[in-house]
mmCIF file of C-alpha atoms in Angstrom:
data_model
loop_
_atom_site.group_PDB
_atom_site.id
_atom_site.type_symbol
_atom_site.label_atom_id
_atom_site.label_comp_id
_atom_site.label_asym_id
_atom_site.label_seq_id
_atom_site.Cartn_x
_atom_site.Cartn_y
_atom_site.Cartn_z
ATOM 1 C CA MET L 1 0.000 0.000 0.000
ATOM 2 C CA THR L 2 1.319 3.435 -0.923
ATOM 3 C CA ASP L 3 0.580 6.951 0.195
ATOM 4 C CA GLN L 4 -1.955 7.092 -2.650
ATOM 5 C CA ASP L 5 -4.226 5.030 -0.387
ATOM 6 C CA ILE L 6 -4.315 7.756 2.287
ATOM 7 C CA GLU L 7 -7.338 9.969 1.779
ATOM 8 C CA LEU L 8 -6.522 12.244 4.721
ATOM 9 C CA VAL L 9 -3.516 13.129 6.848
ATOM 10 C CA ASN L 10 -4.829 13.806 10.350
ATOM 11 C CA CYS L 11 -3.049 16.514 12.339
ATOM 12 C CA TRP L 12 -3.063 18.174 15.747
ATOM 13 C CA LEU L 13 -1.606 21.600 16.505
ATOM 14 C CA ARG L 14 0.522 21.461 19.622
ATOM 15 C CA GLY L 15 -1.045 23.508 22.381
ATOM 16 C CA ALA L 16 -4.559 23.415 20.942
ATOM 17 C CA ASP L 17 -7.434 21.665 22.642
ATOM 18 C CA THR L 18 -6.758 17.956 22.424
ATOM 19 C CA SER L 19 -10.221 17.467 20.968
ATOM 20 C CA CYS L 20 -9.433 19.849 18.093
ATOM 21 C CA THR L 21 -7.713 17.977 15.305
ATOM 22 C CA PHE L 22 -7.925 18.691 11.602
ATOM 23 C CA SER L 23 -7.441 16.749 8.405
ATOM 24 C CA VAL L 24 -5.484 17.602 5.292
ATOM 25 C CA ILE L 25 -6.202 16.021 1.958
ATOM 26 C CA ASN L 26 -3.268 13.851 1.062
ATOM 27 C CA PRO L 27 -1.193 15.914 -1.410
ATOM 28 C CA SER L 28 -0.531 12.720 -3.358
ATOM 29 C CA ARG L 29 -4.149 12.797 -4.467
ATOM 30 C CA THR L 30 -3.799 16.139 -6.224
ATOM 31 C CA ARG L 31 -0.207 16.059 -7.493
ATOM 32 C CA ALA L 32 1.382 13.963 -10.186
ATOM 33 C CA LYS L 33 4.844 14.475 -8.700
ATOM 34 C CA GLU L 34 5.531 12.534 -5.519
ATOM 35 C CA PRO L 35 5.076 15.054 -2.681
ATOM 36 C CA ASP L 36 7.412 15.558 0.236
ATOM 37 C CA VAL L 37 7.083 17.022 3.744
ATOM 38 C CA SER L 38 7.412 20.601 2.427
ATOM 39 C CA THR L 39 4.367 19.986 0.260
ATOM 40 C CA LEU L 40 2.475 18.712 3.300
ATOM 41 C CA LYS L 41 3.383 21.883 5.238
ATOM 42 C CA LYS L 42 1.919 24.040 2.482
ATOM 43 C CA ALA L 43 -1.232 21.925 2.432
ATOM 44 C CA ILE L 44 -1.572 22.280 6.215
ATOM 45 C CA LYS L 45 -1.286 26.064 6.061
ATOM 46 C CA GLN L 46 -3.747 26.254 3.181
ATOM 47 C CA THR L 47 -6.270 24.072 5.002
ATOM 48 C CA GLU L 48 -6.037 25.978 8.302
ATOM 49 C CA GLY L 49 -5.337 29.450 6.940
ATOM 50 C CA GLU L 50 -6.890 31.361 9.843
ATOM 51 C CA ILE L 51 -4.775 29.559 12.438
ATOM 52 C CA PHE L 52 -1.514 29.970 10.544
ATOM 53 C CA LYS L 53 -2.143 33.479 9.235
ATOM 54 C CA GLY L 54 1.145 35.369 8.997
ATOM 55 C CA ILE L 55 3.214 32.190 9.382
ATOM 56 C CA ILE L 56 5.447 30.905 6.593
ATOM 57 C CA ALA L 57 4.574 27.321 5.724
ATOM 58 C CA ASN L 58 8.187 26.144 5.854
ATOM 59 C CA SER L 59 8.526 27.496 9.407
ATOM 60 C CA LEU L 60 6.063 24.856 10.612
ATOM 61 C CA THR L 61 7.639 21.926 12.387
ATOM 62 C CA LEU L 62 6.036 18.536 11.830
ATOM 63 C CA TYR L 63 6.404 15.482 14.030
ATOM 64 C CA GLN L 64 5.254 12.060 13.002
ATOM 65 C CA VAL L 65 3.318 10.370 15.791
ATOM 66 C CA SER L 66 4.800 6.909 16.059
ATOM 67 C CA PRO L 67 2.967 4.732 16.523
ATOM 68 C CA ALA L 68 -0.025 6.629 15.189
ATOM 69 C CA LEU L 69 -2.652 7.333 17.825
ATOM 70 C CA PRO L 70 -6.104 5.855 17.281
ATOM 71 C CA TYR L 71 -9.082 8.166 17.686
ATOM 72 C CA ASP L 72 -10.537 6.682 20.840
ATOM 73 C CA ASP L 73 -11.425 7.807 24.362
ATOM 74 C CA SER L 74 -7.758 7.918 25.384
ATOM 75 C CA ILE L 75 -6.460 10.239 22.672
ATOM 76 C CA SER L 76 -6.903 13.445 24.717
ATOM 77 C CA ASP L 77 -4.819 12.083 27.593
ATOM 78 C CA ARG L 78 -2.191 10.744 25.220
ATOM 79 C CA LEU L 79 -1.814 14.061 23.433
ATOM 80 C CA ALA L 80 -1.681 15.968 26.714
ATOM 81 C CA ASN L 81 1.238 13.804 27.828
ATOM 82 C CA LEU L 82 2.939 13.531 24.442
ATOM 83 C CA VAL L 83 6.674 14.304 24.511
ATOM 84 C CA LEU L 84 7.640 15.726 21.134
ATOM 85 C CA SER L 85 11.319 14.991 21.608
ATOM 86 C CA ASN L 86 10.388 11.306 21.545
ATOM 87 C CA GLN L 87 8.627 11.675 18.190
ATOM 88 C CA ARG L 88 10.156 11.735 14.743
ATOM 89 C CA LEU L 89 10.984 15.228 13.474
ATOM 90 C CA LEU L 90 10.188 15.315 9.770
ATOM 91 C CA LYS L 91 12.571 16.851 7.261
ATOM 92 C CA GLY L 92 11.248 18.851 4.351
ATOM 93 C CA SER L 93 12.740 16.569 1.716
ATOM 94 C CA GLU L 94 11.267 13.321 3.059
ATOM 95 C CA LYS L 95 8.755 11.667 0.758
ATOM 96 C CA LEU L 96 5.298 11.135 2.162
ATOM 97 C CA SER L 97 5.266 7.603 0.816
ATOM 98 C CA THR L 98 7.916 6.614 3.382
ATOM 99 C CA LEU L 99 6.183 7.982 6.460
ATOM 100 C CA PHE L 100 3.096 5.938 7.235
ATOM 101 C CA PRO L 101 2.900 2.206 7.991
ATOM 102 C CA ALA L 102 0.541 0.331 5.734
ATOM 103 C CA ASP L 103 -1.726 -0.761 8.605
ATOM 104 C CA GLN L 104 -2.333 2.837 9.694
ATOM 105 C CA LEU L 105 -3.147 4.383 6.335
ATOM 106 C CA ASN L 106 -6.689 5.373 7.248
ATOM 107 C CA ASP L 107 -8.504 8.296 8.839
ATOM 108 C CA SER L 108 -8.974 6.526 12.174
ATOM 109 C CA PHE L 109 -5.498 7.516 13.349
ATOM 110 C CA LEU L 110 -3.690 10.739 14.188
ATOM 111 C CA HIS L 111 -0.539 10.959 12.071
ATOM 112 C CA ILE L 112 1.060 14.390 12.549
ATOM 113 C CA VAL L 113 1.685 16.922 15.332
ATOM 114 C CA VAL L 114 2.203 20.465 14.030
ATOM 115 C CA ASP L 115 4.388 22.855 15.993
ATOM 116 C CA ALA L 116 4.340 26.508 14.914
ATOM 117 C CA PHE L 117 7.351 28.642 15.777
ATOM 118 C CA LYS L 118 5.121 31.700 15.666
ATOM 119 C CA LEU L 119 2.255 32.370 18.017
ATOM 120 C CA ARG L 120 -0.812 34.338 17.015
ATOM 121 C CA LEU L 121 -2.161 35.674 20.280
ATOM 122 C CA LEU L 122 -5.480 37.446 20.654
ATOM 123 C CA CYS L 123 -5.248 40.361 23.089
ATOM 124 C CA TRP L 124 -7.783 42.578 24.864
ATOM 125 C CA ILE L 125 -7.086 45.914 26.547
ATOM 126 C CA GLN L 126 -8.993 46.378 29.774
ATOM 127 C CA GLY L 127 -11.627 49.059 29.573
ATOM 128 C CA GLU L 128 -12.159 48.504 25.858
ATOM 129 C CA PRO L 129 -15.355 46.902 24.529
ATOM 130 C CA ILE L 130 -15.150 43.129 24.787
ATOM 131 C CA SER L 131 -15.650 42.864 21.033
ATOM 132 C CA ARG L 132 -12.504 44.910 20.359
ATOM 133 C CA THR L 133 -9.520 42.544 20.383
ATOM 134 C CA SER L 134 -6.129 42.783 18.684
ATOM 135 C CA PRO L 135 -4.180 39.838 17.227
ATOM 136 C CA VAL L 136 -0.411 39.837 17.700
ATOM 137 C CA THR L 137 1.877 37.438 15.836
ATOM 138 C CA ILE L 138 5.242 36.771 17.463
ATOM 139 C CA ASP L 139 8.026 34.215 17.444
ATOM 140 C CA ALA L 140 7.512 31.673 20.224
ATOM 141 C CA SER L 141 11.202 31.864 21.108
ATOM 142 C CA LYS L 142 10.828 35.504 22.201
ATOM 143 C CA GLY L 143 10.329 36.672 25.771
ATOM 144 C CA VAL L 144 7.661 38.709 27.537
ATOM 145 C CA PRO L 145 9.452 42.068 26.940
ATOM 146 C CA GLU L 146 9.342 41.432 23.179
ATOM 147 C CA LEU L 147 5.649 40.582 23.441
ATOM 148 C CA LYS L 148 4.993 43.889 25.228
ATOM 149 C CA ARG L 149 6.769 45.789 22.454
ATOM 150 C CA ALA L 150 4.822 43.875 19.798
ATOM 151 C CA ILE L 151 1.552 44.705 21.554
ATOM 152 C CA LYS L 152 2.469 48.379 21.837
ATOM 153 C CA ASP L 153 3.273 48.463 18.107
ATOM 154 C CA ALA L 154 -0.025 46.751 17.293
ATOM 155 C CA VAL L 155 -2.092 49.247 19.314
ATOM 156 C CA SER L 156 0.225 52.245 19.182
ATOM 157 C CA VAL L 157 -2.600 54.790 19.511
ATOM 158 C CA THR L 158 -3.722 53.372 22.854
ATOM 159 C CA PHE L 159 -0.228 53.210 24.333
ATOM 160 C CA LYS L 160 1.201 56.386 22.839
ATOM 161 C CA GLY L 161 3.566 57.867 25.402
ATOM 162 C CA THR L 162 3.669 54.635 27.428
ATOM 163 C CA ASP L 163 6.855 52.590 27.748
ATOM 164 C CA ALA L 164 6.344 48.985 26.728
ATOM 165 C CA LYS L 165 7.987 47.824 29.954
ATOM 166 C CA ASP L 166 5.222 49.533 31.965
ATOM 167 C CA ILE L 167 2.484 47.450 30.350
ATOM 168 C CA THR L 168 1.237 44.556 32.487
ATOM 169 C CA LEU L 169 0.097 41.354 30.787
ATOM 170 C CA TYR L 170 -2.082 38.549 32.109
ATOM 171 C CA LYS L 171 -2.423 35.172 30.443
ATOM 172 C CA VAL L 172 -5.907 33.777 29.931
ATOM 173 C CA CYS L 173 -7.378 31.048 27.761
ATOM 174 C CA LEU L 174 -11.019 31.918 27.192
ATOM 175 C CA PRO L 175 -13.226 31.017 24.230
ATOM 176 C CA ILE L 176 -14.598 33.913 22.218
ATOM 177 C CA ASP L 177 -18.299 33.424 22.845
ATOM 178 C CA GLY L 178 -21.210 34.900 24.754
ATOM 179 C CA THR L 179 -19.687 33.991 28.115
ATOM 180 C CA LEU L 180 -16.454 35.938 27.630
ATOM 181 C CA GLU L 181 -17.502 39.180 29.331
ATOM 182 C CA GLY L 182 -18.767 37.413 32.434
ATOM 183 C CA LYS L 183 -15.645 35.291 32.714
ATOM 184 C CA LEU L 184 -13.342 38.297 32.395
ATOM 185 C CA THR L 185 -15.266 40.122 35.090
ATOM 186 C CA ASN L 186 -15.081 37.234 37.537
ATOM 187 C CA LEU L 187 -11.476 36.169 36.959
ATOM 188 C CA GLN L 188 -8.846 36.976 39.565
ATOM 189 C CA TYR L 189 -5.782 38.682 38.096
ATOM 190 C CA ASP L 190 -2.932 38.273 40.521
ATOM 191 C CA ASP L 191 -0.255 36.610 38.393
ATOM 192 C CA PRO L 192 1.126 38.950 35.690
ATOM 193 C CA LEU L 193 3.530 37.540 33.125
ATOM 194 C CA ASP L 194 7.131 37.462 34.298
ATOM 195 C CA ASP L 195 9.527 39.358 32.021
ATOM 196 C CA THR L 196 12.148 36.615 32.401
ATOM 197 C CA ARG L 197 10.024 33.863 30.836
ATOM 198 C CA ARG L 198 9.945 32.668 27.243
ATOM 199 C CA LEU L 199 6.701 32.604 25.286
ATOM 200 C CA SER L 200 7.294 29.000 24.280
ATOM 201 C CA GLU L 201 7.066 28.080 27.961
ATOM 202 C CA ILE L 202 4.112 30.303 28.806
ATOM 203 C CA PHE L 203 1.958 29.314 25.858
ATOM 204 C CA LYS L 204 2.887 25.674 25.445
ATOM 205 C CA ASP L 205 -0.750 24.805 26.147
ATOM 206 C CA VAL L 206 -2.252 27.689 24.192
ATOM 207 C CA ARG L 207 -5.425 27.127 22.214
ATOM 208 C CA LEU L 208 -5.068 29.183 19.075
ATOM 209 C CA ARG L 209 -8.509 28.892 17.560
ATOM 210 C CA ALA L 210 -11.155 31.418 18.689
ATOM 211 C CA HIS L 211 -9.652 32.044 22.124
ATOM 212 C CA LEU L 212 -8.547 35.137 24.024
ATOM 213 C CA HIS L 213 -4.968 34.768 25.273
ATOM 214 C CA ILE L 214 -3.860 38.079 26.814
ATOM 215 C CA VAL L 215 -5.453 40.763 28.980
ATOM 216 C CA ILE L 216 -3.474 44.002 28.775
ATOM 217 C CA GLN L 217 -3.317 46.424 31.683
ATOM 218 C CA SER L 218 -1.923 49.882 31.029
ATOM 219 C CA PRO L 219 -0.170 51.876 33.800
ATOM 220 C CA ASP L 220 -2.971 54.441 34.126
ATOM 221 C CA SER L 221 -5.737 51.882 34.620
ATOM 222 C CA GLU L 222 -7.175 50.742 37.920
ATOM 223 C CA GLY L 223 -6.868 47.014 37.358
ATOM 224 C CA PRO L 224 -7.861 44.242 34.980
ATOM 225 C CA CYS L 225 -11.413 44.353 33.729
ATOM 226 C CA HIS L 226 -12.126 47.700 35.401
ATOM 227 C CA GLU L 227 -15.385 48.922 33.950
ATOM 228 C CA LEU L 228 -15.229 52.399 32.477
ATOM 229 C CA LEU L 229 -18.467 53.868 33.739
ATOM 230 C CA PRO L 230 -19.881 57.201 32.537
ATOM 231 C CA SER L 231 -19.346 60.036 34.966
ATOM 232 C CA GLU L 232 -22.266 61.211 37.061
ATOM 233 C CA PRO L 233 -24.235 64.020 35.393
ATOM 234 C CA LYS L 234 -23.792 67.393 36.999
ATOM 235 C CA SER L 235 -26.737 68.343 39.186
ATOM 236 C CA THR L 236 -28.475 71.707 39.204
ATOM 237 C CA ARG L 237 -29.270 71.240 42.860
ATOM 238 C CA GLY L 238 -27.881 73.891 45.176
ATOM 239 C CA THR L 239 -28.247 76.711 42.663
ATOM 240 C CA ILE L 240 -28.154 80.087 44.378
ATOM 241 C CA GLY L 241 -31.664 81.238 45.104
ATOM 242 C CA SER L 242 -33.150 77.762 45.070
ATOM 243 C CA SER L 243 -34.024 75.432 47.882
ATOM 244 C CA TRP L 244 -34.090 71.841 46.629
ATOM 245 C CA GLU L 245 -35.970 69.181 48.510
ATOM 246 C CA GLU L 246 -36.119 65.507 47.651
ATOM 247 C CA PRO L 247 -39.434 64.591 46.028
ATOM 248 C CA SER L 248 -41.940 63.382 48.556
ATOM 249 C CA GLU L 249 -43.311 59.889 48.297
ATOM 250 C CA GLY L 250 -45.911 59.691 45.584
ATOM 251 C CA SER L 251 -44.553 62.670 43.630
ATOM 252 C CA SER L 252 -42.579 62.302 40.434
ATOM 253 C CA GLU L 253 -39.082 63.527 39.684
ATOM 254 C CA GLU L 254 -40.423 65.229 36.581
ATOM 255 C CA SER L 255 -42.980 67.358 38.458
ATOM 256 C CA SER L 256 -40.327 68.334 41.018
ATOM 257 C CA GLU L 257 -38.052 69.546 38.230
ATOM 258 C CA GLU L 258 -40.887 71.626 36.789
ATOM 259 C CA GLU L 259 -41.570 73.159 40.202
ATOM 260 C CA LEU L 260 -37.890 74.015 40.522
ATOM 261 C CA GLU L 261 -37.907 75.712 37.131
ATOM 262 C CA ASP L 262 -41.023 77.708 38.101
ATOM 263 C CA GLU L 263 -39.429 78.720 41.402
ATOM 264 C CA LEU L 264 -36.237 79.826 39.678
ATOM 265 C CA GLY L 265 -38.290 81.793 37.189
ATOM 266 C CA VAL L 266 -40.157 83.714 39.916
ATOM 267 C CA ILE L 267 -36.991 84.375 41.859
ATOM 268 C CA GLY L 268 -35.251 85.550 38.714
ATOM 269 C CA TRP L 269 -37.911 88.155 37.910
ATOM 270 C CA LYS L 270 -38.043 89.348 41.496
ATOM 271 C CA GLU L 271 -34.292 89.839 41.469
ATOM 272 C CA ILE L 272 -34.451 91.774 38.218
ATOM 273 C CA GLN L 273 -37.257 93.925 39.555
ATOM 274 C CA ARG L 274 -35.329 94.668 42.753
ATOM 275 C CA VAL L 275 -32.238 95.698 40.806
ATOM 276 C CA MET L 276 -34.215 97.879 38.429
ATOM 277 C CA ASP L 277 -36.065 99.591 41.287
ATOM 278 C CA GLY L 278 -32.771 100.385 42.973
ATOM 279 C CA TYR L 279 -31.367 101.740 39.727
ATOM 280 C CA VAL L 280 -34.375 104.043 39.192
ATOM 281 C CA ILE L 281 -34.250 105.367 42.770
ATOM 282 C CA GLN L 282 -30.514 106.050 42.430
ATOM 283 C CA ARG L 283 -31.040 107.939 39.177
ATOM 284 C CA LEU L 284 -33.841 110.044 40.715
ATOM 285 C CA TRP L 285 -31.605 110.896 43.666
ATOM 286 C CA ASP L 286 -28.827 111.977 41.304
ATOM 287 C CA VAL L 287 -31.225 114.242 39.395
ATOM 288 C CA CYS L 288 -32.574 115.820 42.584
ATOM 289 C CA THR L 289 -29.068 116.451 43.900
ATOM 290 C CA LEU L 290 -27.999 118.039 40.637
ATOM 291 C CA SER L 291 -31.101 120.256 40.541
ATOM 292 C CA PHE L 292 -30.626 121.343 44.143
ATOM 293 C CA SER L 293 -27.004 122.270 43.481
ATOM 294 C CA PHE L 294 -27.976 124.237 40.391
ATOM 295 C CA PHE L 295 -30.613 126.166 42.360
ATOM 296 C CA PHE L 296 -28.083 127.471 44.904
ATOM 297 C CA LEU L 297 -25.408 128.472 42.399
ATOM 298 C CA PRO L 298 -24.274 132.121 42.888
ATOM 299 C CA VAL L 299 -25.642 134.553 40.350
#
C-alpha cells in the first residue's frame, strides 16, 4: 500500500485543545509528482489558513506520531502527555510515501503533530469593549518584553507615550463566545507575566482557535477588567436662590423639576425687579441732587 491510499492526513496543533484535530487532503491525491514534507506543510497552512495566518509554511515543524494514535477515548490524555522529543521530526525533503505504515493508512489515526514557531495571540485591553480585540503574531522563542513591544506596536494609539515595559500582561485562555464578558469580570488577576520567561514556555498549552490569550493592563488603569463607567451628570441642585428638597413619596421627579424651574423663574424676575427699582431710585436721587445744586449756584 502506498501513500496514494491515504485519503486524509490527520493533524493536531501542539497547544490546541486535544479534541481539536484537523485533516489535510493527502497531497498525493492532487499532485502527479511525488510530494514531500514541504508539500504537506503548504497543504496544512492552506487548510487551516486562519490559524496559521502570517506564518510561513516552511517554518512549521512537523512530528510524526509513532505509533499513530487511534481516535478513541484515550487520545486526549495521550496528546496531553505527548513528549515531542520522543517523536520523529520530519525533514522537508522526506517523501510522504515513506512515512506511514501500511496498517495505519486510514482516517482513524492521528498521524502528525504540528508545531508553529510563531504564536498568534489574541489580546484585549482592559476598559475597551469586549468585542474589540487585537491579534499579535510573534516568534515563540521571544520573551515577555518582546511581546509587550509587539503589543504596543499593534495598538500604538492606545499606548502612545507609554513605555512597553510599563504594560502589564495577564495570560488567559477563554473562548470567544457569549460567556467571555462574564468570565473576564469574575477572573482573579494576581499573576502577571514574568519578564524573564519565554513565550514557548508560557503558551505551550495555548489554544489558538477562537480564544482570548492576553489581557493588557496599562499603567494608568485601575486594574484588569475595570469597567469604564460614565461620569455622574452634573446636578443643578444647590443653585443660588433655590431650595431643593427631595421629592416626597408619591410625587414624580419630573414634576419636582418643573416646580424648581417655576421657582427659579419667579426668583429671577423678582431679582431683576429689585435691581431695576434700585437703579431708578438712584437715578432720581442723582437728578434731585444736581437740581438742588444748580438752584443754589451764585448769580
